[in-house]
Structures are given as C-alpha cells and as structure tokens.
mmCIF file of C-alpha atoms in Angstrom:
data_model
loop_
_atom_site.group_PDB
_atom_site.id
_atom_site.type_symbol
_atom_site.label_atom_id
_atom_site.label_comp_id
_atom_site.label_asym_id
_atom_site.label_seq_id
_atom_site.Cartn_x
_atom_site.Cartn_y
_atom_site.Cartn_z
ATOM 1 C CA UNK A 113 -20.727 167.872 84.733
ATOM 2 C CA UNK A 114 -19.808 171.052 82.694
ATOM 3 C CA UNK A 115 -19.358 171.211 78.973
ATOM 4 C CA UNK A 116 -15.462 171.760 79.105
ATOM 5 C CA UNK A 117 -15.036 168.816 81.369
ATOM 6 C CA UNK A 118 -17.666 166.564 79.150
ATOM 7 C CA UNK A 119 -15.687 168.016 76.029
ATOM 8 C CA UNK A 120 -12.268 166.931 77.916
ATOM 9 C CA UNK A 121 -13.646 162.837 78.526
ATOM 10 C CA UNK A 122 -15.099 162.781 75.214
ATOM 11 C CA UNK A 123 -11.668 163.330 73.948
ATOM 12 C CA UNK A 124 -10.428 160.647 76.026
ATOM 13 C CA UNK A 125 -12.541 158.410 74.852
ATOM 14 C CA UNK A 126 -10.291 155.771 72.667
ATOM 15 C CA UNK A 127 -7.900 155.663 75.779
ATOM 16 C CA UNK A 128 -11.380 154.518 78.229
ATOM 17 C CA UNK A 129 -11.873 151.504 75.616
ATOM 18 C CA UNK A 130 -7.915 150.912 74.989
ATOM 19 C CA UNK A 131 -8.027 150.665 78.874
ATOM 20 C CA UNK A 132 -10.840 148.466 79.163
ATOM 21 C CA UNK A 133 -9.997 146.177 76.573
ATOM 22 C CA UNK A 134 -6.981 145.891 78.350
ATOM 23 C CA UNK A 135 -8.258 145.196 81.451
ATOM 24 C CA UNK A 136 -10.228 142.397 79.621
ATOM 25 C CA UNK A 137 -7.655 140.980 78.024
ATOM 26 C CA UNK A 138 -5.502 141.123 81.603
ATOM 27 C CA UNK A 139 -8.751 138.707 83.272
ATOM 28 C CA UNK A 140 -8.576 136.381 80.297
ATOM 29 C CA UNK A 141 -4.847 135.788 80.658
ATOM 30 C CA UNK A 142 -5.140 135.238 84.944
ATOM 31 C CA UNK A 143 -7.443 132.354 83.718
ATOM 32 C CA UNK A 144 -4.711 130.262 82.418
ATOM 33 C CA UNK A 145 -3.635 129.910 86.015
ATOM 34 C CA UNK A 146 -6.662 128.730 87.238
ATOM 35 C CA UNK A 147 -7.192 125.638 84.904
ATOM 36 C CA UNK A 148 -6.304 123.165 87.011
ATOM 37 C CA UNK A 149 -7.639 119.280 87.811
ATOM 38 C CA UNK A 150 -11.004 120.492 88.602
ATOM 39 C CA UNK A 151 -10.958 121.890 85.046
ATOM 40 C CA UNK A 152 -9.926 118.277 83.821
ATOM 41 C CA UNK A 153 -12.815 116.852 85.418
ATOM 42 C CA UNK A 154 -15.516 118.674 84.337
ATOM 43 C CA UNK A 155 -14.086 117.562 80.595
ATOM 44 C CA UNK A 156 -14.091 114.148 81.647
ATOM 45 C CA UNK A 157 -17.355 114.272 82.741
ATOM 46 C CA UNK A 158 -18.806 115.694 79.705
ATOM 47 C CA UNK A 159 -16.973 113.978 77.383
ATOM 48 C CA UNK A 160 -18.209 110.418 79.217
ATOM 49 C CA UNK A 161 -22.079 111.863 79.306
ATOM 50 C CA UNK A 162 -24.333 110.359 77.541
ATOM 51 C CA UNK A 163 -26.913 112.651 77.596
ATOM 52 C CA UNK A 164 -26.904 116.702 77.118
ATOM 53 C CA UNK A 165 -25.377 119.447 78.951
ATOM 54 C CA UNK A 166 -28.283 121.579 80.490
ATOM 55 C CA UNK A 167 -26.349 124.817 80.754
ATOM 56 C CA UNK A 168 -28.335 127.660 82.969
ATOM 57 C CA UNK A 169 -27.196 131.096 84.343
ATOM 58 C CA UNK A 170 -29.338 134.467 85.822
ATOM 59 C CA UNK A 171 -28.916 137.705 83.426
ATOM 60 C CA UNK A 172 -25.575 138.359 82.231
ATOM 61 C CA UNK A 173 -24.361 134.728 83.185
ATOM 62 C CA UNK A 174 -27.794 133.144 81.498
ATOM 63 C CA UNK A 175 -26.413 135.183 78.389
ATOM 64 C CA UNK A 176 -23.477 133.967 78.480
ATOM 65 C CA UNK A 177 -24.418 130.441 79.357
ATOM 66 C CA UNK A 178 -26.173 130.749 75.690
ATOM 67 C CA UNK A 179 -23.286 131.288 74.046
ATOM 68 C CA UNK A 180 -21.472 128.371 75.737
ATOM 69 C CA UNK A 181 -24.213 126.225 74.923
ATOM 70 C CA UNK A 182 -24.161 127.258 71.612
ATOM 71 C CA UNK A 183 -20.732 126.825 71.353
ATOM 72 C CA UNK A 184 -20.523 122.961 72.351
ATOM 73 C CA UNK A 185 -23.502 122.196 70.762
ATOM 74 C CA UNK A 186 -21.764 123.384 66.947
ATOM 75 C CA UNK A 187 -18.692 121.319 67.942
ATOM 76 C CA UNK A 188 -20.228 118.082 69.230
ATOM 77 C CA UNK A 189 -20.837 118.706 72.628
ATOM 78 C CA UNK A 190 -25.051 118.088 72.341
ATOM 79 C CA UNK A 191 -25.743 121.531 75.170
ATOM 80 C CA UNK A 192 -28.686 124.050 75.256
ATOM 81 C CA UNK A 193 -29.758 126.197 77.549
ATOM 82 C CA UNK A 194 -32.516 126.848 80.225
ATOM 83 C CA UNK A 195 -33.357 129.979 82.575
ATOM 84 C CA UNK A 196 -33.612 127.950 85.974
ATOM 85 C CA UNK A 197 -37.114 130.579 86.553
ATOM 86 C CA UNK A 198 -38.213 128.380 84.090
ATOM 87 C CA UNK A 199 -37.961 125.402 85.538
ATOM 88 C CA UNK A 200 -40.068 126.039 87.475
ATOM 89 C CA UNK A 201 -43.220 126.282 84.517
ATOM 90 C CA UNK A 202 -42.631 122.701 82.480
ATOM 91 C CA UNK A 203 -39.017 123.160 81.431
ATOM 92 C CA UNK A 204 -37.764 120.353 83.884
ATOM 93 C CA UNK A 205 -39.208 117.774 81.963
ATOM 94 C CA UNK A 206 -36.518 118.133 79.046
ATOM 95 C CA UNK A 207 -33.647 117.014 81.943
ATOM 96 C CA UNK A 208 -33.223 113.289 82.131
ATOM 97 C CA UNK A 209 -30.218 111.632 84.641
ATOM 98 C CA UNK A 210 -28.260 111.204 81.566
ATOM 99 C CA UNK A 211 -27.295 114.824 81.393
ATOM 100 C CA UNK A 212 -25.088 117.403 82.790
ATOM 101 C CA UNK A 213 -25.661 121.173 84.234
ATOM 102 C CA UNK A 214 -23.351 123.683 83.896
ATOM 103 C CA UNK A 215 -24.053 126.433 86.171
ATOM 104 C CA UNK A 216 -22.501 129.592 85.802
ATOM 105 C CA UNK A 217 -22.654 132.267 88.526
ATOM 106 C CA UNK A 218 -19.959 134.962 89.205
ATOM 107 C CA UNK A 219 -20.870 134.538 92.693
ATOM 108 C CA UNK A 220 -21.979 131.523 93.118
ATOM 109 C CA UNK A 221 -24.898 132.551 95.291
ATOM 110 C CA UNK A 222 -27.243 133.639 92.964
ATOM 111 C CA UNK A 223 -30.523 133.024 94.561
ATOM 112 C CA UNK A 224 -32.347 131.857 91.432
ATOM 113 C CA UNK A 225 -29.890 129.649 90.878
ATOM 114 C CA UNK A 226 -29.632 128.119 94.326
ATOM 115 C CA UNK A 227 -33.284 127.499 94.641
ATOM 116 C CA UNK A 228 -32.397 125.586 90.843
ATOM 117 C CA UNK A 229 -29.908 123.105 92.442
ATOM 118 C CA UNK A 230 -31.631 120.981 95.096
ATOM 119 C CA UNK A 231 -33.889 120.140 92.061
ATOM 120 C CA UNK A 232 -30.903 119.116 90.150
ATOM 121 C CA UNK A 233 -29.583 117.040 92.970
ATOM 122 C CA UNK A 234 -32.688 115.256 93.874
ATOM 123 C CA UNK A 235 -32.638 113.859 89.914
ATOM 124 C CA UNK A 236 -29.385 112.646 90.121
ATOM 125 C CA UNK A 237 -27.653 114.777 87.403
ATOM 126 C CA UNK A 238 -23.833 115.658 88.084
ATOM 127 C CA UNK A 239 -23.270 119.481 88.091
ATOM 128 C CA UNK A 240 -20.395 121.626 86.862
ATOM 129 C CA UNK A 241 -20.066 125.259 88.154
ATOM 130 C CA UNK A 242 -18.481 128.069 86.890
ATOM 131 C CA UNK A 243 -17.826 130.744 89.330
ATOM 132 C CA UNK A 244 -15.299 133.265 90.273
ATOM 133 C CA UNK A 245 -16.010 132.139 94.018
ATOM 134 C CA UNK A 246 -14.205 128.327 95.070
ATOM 135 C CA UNK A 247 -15.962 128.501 98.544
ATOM 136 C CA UNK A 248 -19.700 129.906 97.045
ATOM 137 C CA UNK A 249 -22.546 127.703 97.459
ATOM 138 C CA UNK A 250 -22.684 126.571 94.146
ATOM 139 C CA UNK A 251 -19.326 125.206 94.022
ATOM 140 C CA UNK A 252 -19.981 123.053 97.760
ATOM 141 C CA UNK A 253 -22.918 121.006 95.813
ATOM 142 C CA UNK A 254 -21.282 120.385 92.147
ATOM 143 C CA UNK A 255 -18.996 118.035 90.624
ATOM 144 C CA UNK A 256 -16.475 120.074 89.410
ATOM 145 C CA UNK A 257 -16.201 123.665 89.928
ATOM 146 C CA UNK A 258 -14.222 125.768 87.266
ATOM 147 C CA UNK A 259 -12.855 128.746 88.785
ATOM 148 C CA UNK A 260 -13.145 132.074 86.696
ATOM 149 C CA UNK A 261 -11.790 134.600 89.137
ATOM 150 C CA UNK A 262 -11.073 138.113 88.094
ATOM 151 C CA UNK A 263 -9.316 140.996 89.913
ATOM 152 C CA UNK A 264 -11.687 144.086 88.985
ATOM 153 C CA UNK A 265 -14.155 144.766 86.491
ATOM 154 C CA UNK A 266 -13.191 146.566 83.584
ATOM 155 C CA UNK A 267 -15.920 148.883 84.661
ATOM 156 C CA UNK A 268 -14.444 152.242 86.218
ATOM 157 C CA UNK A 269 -17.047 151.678 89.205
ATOM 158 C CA UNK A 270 -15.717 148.408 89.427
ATOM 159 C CA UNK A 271 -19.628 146.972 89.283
ATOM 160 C CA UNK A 272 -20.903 146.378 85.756
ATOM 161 C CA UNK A 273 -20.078 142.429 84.685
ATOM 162 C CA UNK A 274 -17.584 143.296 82.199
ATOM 163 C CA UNK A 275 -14.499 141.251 82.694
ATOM 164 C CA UNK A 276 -15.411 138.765 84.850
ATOM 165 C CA UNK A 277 -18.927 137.891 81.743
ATOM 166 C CA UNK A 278 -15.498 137.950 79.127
ATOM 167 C CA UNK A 279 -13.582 136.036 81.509
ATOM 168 C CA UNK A 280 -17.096 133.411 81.613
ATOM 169 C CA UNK A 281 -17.261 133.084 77.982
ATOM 170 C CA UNK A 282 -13.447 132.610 77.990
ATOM 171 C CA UNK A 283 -13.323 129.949 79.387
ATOM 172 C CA UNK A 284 -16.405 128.518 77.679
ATOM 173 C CA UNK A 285 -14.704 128.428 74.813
ATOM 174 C CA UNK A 286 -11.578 126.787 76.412
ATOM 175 C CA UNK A 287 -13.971 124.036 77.984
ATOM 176 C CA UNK A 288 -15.313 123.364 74.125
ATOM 177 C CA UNK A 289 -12.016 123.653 72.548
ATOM 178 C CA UNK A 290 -10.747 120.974 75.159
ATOM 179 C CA UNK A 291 -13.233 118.836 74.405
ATOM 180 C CA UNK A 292 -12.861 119.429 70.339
ATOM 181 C CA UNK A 293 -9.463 117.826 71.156
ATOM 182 C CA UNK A 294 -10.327 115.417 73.199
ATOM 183 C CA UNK A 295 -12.724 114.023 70.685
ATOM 184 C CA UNK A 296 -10.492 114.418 67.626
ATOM 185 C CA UNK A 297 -12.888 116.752 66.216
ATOM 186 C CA UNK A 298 -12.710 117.139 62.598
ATOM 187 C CA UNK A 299 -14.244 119.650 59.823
ATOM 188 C CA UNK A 300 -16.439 117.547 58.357
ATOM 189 C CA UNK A 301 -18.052 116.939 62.155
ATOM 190 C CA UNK A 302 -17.823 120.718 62.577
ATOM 191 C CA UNK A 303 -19.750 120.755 58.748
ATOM 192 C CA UNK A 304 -22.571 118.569 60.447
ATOM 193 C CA UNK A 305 -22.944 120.126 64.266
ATOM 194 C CA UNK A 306 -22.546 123.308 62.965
ATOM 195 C CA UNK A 307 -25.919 125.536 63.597
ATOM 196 C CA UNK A 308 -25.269 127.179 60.421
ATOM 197 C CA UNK A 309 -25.231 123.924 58.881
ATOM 198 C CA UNK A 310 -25.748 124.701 55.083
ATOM 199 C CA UNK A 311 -23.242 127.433 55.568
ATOM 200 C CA UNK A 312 -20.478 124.571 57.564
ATOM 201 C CA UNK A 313 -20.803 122.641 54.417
ATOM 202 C CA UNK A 314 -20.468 125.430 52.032
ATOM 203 C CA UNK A 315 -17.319 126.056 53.547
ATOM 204 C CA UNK A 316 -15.796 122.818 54.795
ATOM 205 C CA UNK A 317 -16.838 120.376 51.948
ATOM 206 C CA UNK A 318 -13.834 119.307 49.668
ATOM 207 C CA UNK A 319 -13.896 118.913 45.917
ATOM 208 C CA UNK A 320 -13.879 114.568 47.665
ATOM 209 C CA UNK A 321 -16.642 114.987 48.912
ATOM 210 C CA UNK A 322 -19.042 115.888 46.022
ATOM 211 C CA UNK A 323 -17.153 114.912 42.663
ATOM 212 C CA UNK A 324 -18.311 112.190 40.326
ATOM 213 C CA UNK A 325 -15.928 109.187 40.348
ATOM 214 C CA UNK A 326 -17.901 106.613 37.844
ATOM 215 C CA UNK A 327 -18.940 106.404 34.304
ATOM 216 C CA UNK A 328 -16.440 109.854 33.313
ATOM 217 C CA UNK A 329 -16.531 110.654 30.102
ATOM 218 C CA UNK A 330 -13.005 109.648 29.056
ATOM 219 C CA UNK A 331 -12.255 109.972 25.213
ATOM 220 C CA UNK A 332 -9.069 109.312 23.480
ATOM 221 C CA UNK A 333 -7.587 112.270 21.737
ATOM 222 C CA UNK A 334 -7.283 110.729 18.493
ATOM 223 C CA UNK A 335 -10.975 109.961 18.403
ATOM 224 C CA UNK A 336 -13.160 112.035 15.374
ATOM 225 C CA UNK A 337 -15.299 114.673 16.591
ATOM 226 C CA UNK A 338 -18.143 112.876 15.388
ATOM 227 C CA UNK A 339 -17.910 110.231 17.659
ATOM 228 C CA UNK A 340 -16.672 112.352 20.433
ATOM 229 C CA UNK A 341 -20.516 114.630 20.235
ATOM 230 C CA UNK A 342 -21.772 110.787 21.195
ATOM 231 C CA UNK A 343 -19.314 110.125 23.997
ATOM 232 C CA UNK A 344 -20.133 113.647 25.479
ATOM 233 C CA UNK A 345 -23.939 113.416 25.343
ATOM 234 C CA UNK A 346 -23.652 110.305 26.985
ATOM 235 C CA UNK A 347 -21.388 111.648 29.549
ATOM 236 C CA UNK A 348 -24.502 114.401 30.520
ATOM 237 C CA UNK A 349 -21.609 116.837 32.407
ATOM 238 C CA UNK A 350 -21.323 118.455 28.453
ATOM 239 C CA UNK A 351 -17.808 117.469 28.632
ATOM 240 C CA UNK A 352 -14.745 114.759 27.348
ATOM 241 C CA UNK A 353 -11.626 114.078 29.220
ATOM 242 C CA UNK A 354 -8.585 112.851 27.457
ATOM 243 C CA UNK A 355 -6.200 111.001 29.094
ATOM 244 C CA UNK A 356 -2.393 109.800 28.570
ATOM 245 C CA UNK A 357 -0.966 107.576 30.754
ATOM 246 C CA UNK A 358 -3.834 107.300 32.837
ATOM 247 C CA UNK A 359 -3.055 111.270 33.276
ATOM 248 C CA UNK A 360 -4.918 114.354 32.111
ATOM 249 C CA UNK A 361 -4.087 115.246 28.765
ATOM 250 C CA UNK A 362 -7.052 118.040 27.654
ATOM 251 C CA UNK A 363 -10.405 118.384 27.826
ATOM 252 C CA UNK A 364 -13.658 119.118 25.080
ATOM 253 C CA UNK A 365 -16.428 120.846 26.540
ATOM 254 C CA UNK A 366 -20.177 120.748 23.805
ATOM 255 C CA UNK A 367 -19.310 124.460 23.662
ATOM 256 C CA UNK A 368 -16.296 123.798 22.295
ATOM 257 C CA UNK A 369 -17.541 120.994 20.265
ATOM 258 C CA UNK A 370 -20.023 123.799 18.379
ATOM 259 C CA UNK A 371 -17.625 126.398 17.906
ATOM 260 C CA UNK A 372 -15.276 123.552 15.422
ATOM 261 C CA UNK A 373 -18.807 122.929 14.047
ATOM 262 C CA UNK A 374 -18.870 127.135 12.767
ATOM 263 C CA UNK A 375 -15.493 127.357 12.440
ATOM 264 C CA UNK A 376 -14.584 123.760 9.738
ATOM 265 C CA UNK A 377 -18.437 123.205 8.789
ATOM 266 C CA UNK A 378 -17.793 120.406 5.856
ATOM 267 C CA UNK A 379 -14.301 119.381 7.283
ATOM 268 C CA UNK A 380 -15.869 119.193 10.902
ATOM 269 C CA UNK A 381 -15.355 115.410 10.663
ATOM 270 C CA UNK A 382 -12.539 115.256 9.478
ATOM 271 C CA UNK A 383 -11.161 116.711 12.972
ATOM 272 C CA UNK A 384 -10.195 114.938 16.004
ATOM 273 C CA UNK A 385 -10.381 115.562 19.958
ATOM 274 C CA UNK A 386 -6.445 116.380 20.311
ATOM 275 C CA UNK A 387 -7.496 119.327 17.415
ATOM 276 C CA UNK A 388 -9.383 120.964 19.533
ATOM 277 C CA UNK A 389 -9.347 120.406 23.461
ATOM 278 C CA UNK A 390 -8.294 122.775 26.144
ATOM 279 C CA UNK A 391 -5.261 121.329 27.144
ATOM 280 C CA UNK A 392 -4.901 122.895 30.008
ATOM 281 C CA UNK A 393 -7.890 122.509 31.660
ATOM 282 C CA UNK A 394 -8.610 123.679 35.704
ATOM 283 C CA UNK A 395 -7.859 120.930 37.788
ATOM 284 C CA UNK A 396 -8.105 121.165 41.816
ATOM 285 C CA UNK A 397 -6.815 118.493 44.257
ATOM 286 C CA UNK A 398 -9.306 116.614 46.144
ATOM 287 C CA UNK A 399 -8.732 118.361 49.433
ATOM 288 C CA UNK A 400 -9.804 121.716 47.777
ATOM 289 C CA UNK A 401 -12.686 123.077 49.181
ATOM 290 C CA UNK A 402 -15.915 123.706 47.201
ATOM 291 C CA UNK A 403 -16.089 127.682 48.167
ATOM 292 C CA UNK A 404 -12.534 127.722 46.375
ATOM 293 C CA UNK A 405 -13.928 125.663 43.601
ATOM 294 C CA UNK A 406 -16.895 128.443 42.846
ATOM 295 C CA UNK A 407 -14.146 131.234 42.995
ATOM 296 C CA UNK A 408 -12.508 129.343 40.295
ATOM 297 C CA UNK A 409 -15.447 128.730 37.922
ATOM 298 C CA UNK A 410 -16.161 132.448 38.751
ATOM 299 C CA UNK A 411 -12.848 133.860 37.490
ATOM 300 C CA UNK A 412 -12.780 131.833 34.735
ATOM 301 C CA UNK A 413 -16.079 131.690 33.738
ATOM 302 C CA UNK A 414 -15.787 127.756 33.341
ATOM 303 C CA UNK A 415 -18.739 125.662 34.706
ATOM 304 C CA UNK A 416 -16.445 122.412 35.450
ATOM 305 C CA UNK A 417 -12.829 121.363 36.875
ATOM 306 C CA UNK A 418 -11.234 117.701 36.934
ATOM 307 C CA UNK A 419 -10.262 116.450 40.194
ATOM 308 C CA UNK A 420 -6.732 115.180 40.308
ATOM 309 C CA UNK A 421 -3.644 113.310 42.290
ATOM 310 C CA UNK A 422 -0.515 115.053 42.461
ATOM 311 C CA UNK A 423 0.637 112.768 39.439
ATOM 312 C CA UNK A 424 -1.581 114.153 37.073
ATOM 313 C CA UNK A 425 -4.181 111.428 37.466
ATOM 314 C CA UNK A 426 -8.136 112.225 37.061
ATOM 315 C CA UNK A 427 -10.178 111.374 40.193
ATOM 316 C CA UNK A 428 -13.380 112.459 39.723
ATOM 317 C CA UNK A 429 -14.776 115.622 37.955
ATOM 318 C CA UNK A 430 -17.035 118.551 39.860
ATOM 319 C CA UNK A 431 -19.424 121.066 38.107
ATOM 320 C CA UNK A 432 -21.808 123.571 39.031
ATOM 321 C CA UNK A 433 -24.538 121.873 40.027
ATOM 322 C CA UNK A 434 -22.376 119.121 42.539
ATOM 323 C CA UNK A 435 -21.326 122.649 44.326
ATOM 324 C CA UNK A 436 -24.817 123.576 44.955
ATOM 325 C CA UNK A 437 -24.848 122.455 48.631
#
C-alpha cells in the first residue's frame, strides 16, 4: 500500500468504526427474533437447578463464556467457568449432576468442545448451547439450544469474531437479565452476589439499612444545657435530638454544646436546648442511599443526619462511622 492511499484510509478511519459499530449493533437487534421457546427453556432450566452453571467455550467464545459466567454469578445465578482442555487435567471433579453447562460455540462444531460433551452426557448434567448454527452438533446433544445467528461479521474480511462474540455476550446478558426477573431480583441481592461486593454495598445500602433505631438521644428543647452535656454523653453519637409532636424539631451537636460554653461562660446554665440547636438539621429518608449520605456530610461538613418519615418523624439517626461499609 502507498503512502497517499494509507494517508486516504487513515482519514476514513471514524467512518470504519461508525460502520462497524453499526454492523454490531444491526446483529444485536436480529437477536430479538431469535428468542423463542428454546430460549424459555434454557431459563427454566436454570432457574429450577440446583446446582451451578458450568459455562465453557474455545478462545473468543471461552472469553466470552467468562463474562456470562460472571454475569449470572453477580446477579444470583451461582455460574463459573471452565476451558473444556481442562477437563481433561482434574477440573471435572468440580461438576456434580446438580449443575448445568452452557456451551457456547459460534459453530457449534468446535472440536474441543465436542470431545467436552460425551463427558457431560455420560454424568447426567443437562446442557444449554449457544450457537449461531440450529443444526451444529452441539445443538443435536443439548437441552436447549439458544440461537445467536448473525449475518456477517463486522470484520471487512468477514472472518474475525466480531459481531457474532457481541451478538454471544448479548444475549448473555439477556439470559441473566431474564432470570433477574424471573427471580424478583432485588438490590440488596445484587449488594450480596455482587463480585465487587464491598463496592455493591457502598452503593446499594440505604440510610435503613445501617441507622441506629434504639436508645436516640432525644432531649426536650426546654431542657438546661447542663443537663443536656449528660443526655449527649450518654447518647455516644455527640449529639441531642429534639422532638415536637413526635417530629423533628432541632438538633445539639457537643460542638455546639462548647461553642455556648465560650460564647455565655457564667450564664452557660442558664441556657436551654431550644437556645441553641440547629433547627434545621439534614435529614434523609430511609430509602436514601449511603453514597448520597457521604456526599451530604461532605458538602456540609456535618458528621451526622436524622433519618425521617415523610411526616417529619425521626427513625433512626446515621453518622460517619455506620457509613463505613
């Protein structure tokens, strides 16, 4: 190839990837046309397993076959995967005929993975395939065959897995998603499957989940400061709620509790809770979730918020440390 003509493709070269994502995006869409009761099945059967699903694939399948067992294991779906070459050198013992296999193949007559299957049979565990091929090999001896057909590769040679490996992981995400639904999968399950799992609760637990509910230090706003520095001590959150009704009326924090102690000295005393509480003090519902929570200790540089109902009434209080997940 000559410079100019090198020069000319490299100039080209947003419309190559606009094309190809196209293209991609064109294989993912055909797929909605191919779910159909085979599809249904294979969720059936996985949500009714009571073991794992064994998921296996050669090269570009195998790493997509990762994902997809990545994928159901973080939303309930207990999955991993296996190379079937390693079968072959101890890995066999970790399938028990409790489980499932999902094999993926474009094909469906990967050689590897052939040789993988009578193995599979002779235990007794059901199979799922995934193939772009309903009359391969693979599909003949499973359970349920998912068909993930594409028309070309995104690839201009029309030979590099590029659609039909987007169109795989696809419709590995469809299979979890289905079964997310299926399940009534909720956040806090997603908080606890989650790989990540420090990182799921960080960002699905709710102020609920982690405020204190009993023995709240709840002071009347008539009470002398005096007897308030008790109450609060006692409390060990280095705060005082009032409340009015049963509702939140203000809150003293020991910070604020010192600063009247500089600021009256002798008359200190003589000064009640109502003279000197915040009363308008950050208050979160108890759906709010605890990364929202730091952002607003953050921008206010407050170290505490009171949890309450939409009528005003205290729930449960959350401070720095019960957001330390």
């Amino acid at each position: 190839m000559d410079s100019t003509t090198s020069t000319q493709r490299l100039a080209q070269a947003r419309h190559y990837a606009a094309q190809c994502l196209r293209d991609e995006a064109q294989a993912i869409t055909d797929l909605v046309g191919q779910l159909d009761e085979q599809f249904d099945h294979a969720v059936e059967m996985i949500y009714h397993c009571k073991g794992k699903v064994i998921v296996t694939g050669v090269g570009k399948s195998g790493n997509i076959g990762a994902k997809i067992a990545a994928t159901l294991s973080s939303t309930g779906t207990p999955a991993f995967f296996i190379n079937p070459l390693d079968v072959y050198h101890g890995d066999l013992g970790v399938m028990t005929a409790d489980d499932i296999v999902l094999a993926l193949s474009n094909s469906g007559q990967t050689d590897e993975l052939l040789r993988f299957i009578p193995i599979v049979l002779h235990m007794g565990i059901p199979i799922i395939s995934m193939s772009g091929n309903p009359d391969s090999l693979l599909a003949k001896y499973s359970n349920a065959h998912i068909l993930v057909k594409v028309t070309k590769e995104a690839c201009p040679l029309n030979l590099a897995p590029t659609s039909s490996t987007t169109a795989a992981l696809a419709m590995g995400d469809a299979l979890a998603v289905a079964l997310m639904e299926v399940r009534d999968f909720k956040p806090r399950d997603f908080a606890q499957f989650h790989p990540g799992g420090e990182l799921g609760k960080r960002l699905l637990t709710t102020a609920r989940d982690v405020m204190k509910t009993d023995d709240l230090p709840i002071i009347p706003a008539e009470m002398h400061l005096g007897e308030a520095i008790i109450h609060v001590s006692k409390g060990k959150l280095g705060l005082g709620v009032s409340l009015l009704d049963e509702k939140v009326q203000g809150l003293i924090t020991d910070g604020d509790i010192r600063r009247a102690m500089e600021r009256w000295q002798s008359e200190f005393f003589d000064k009640t809770v109502g003279d000197i509480m915040t009363r308008t003090p950050k208050c979160v519902s108890p759906d709010t979730k605890v990364t929202e929570i730091q952002k607003i200790m953050n921008r206010h540089k407050v170290h505490t918020v009171l949890v309450i109902d939409q009528e005003g009434h205290l729930l449960g209080i959350v401070d720095h440390y019960r957001c330390m997940l």
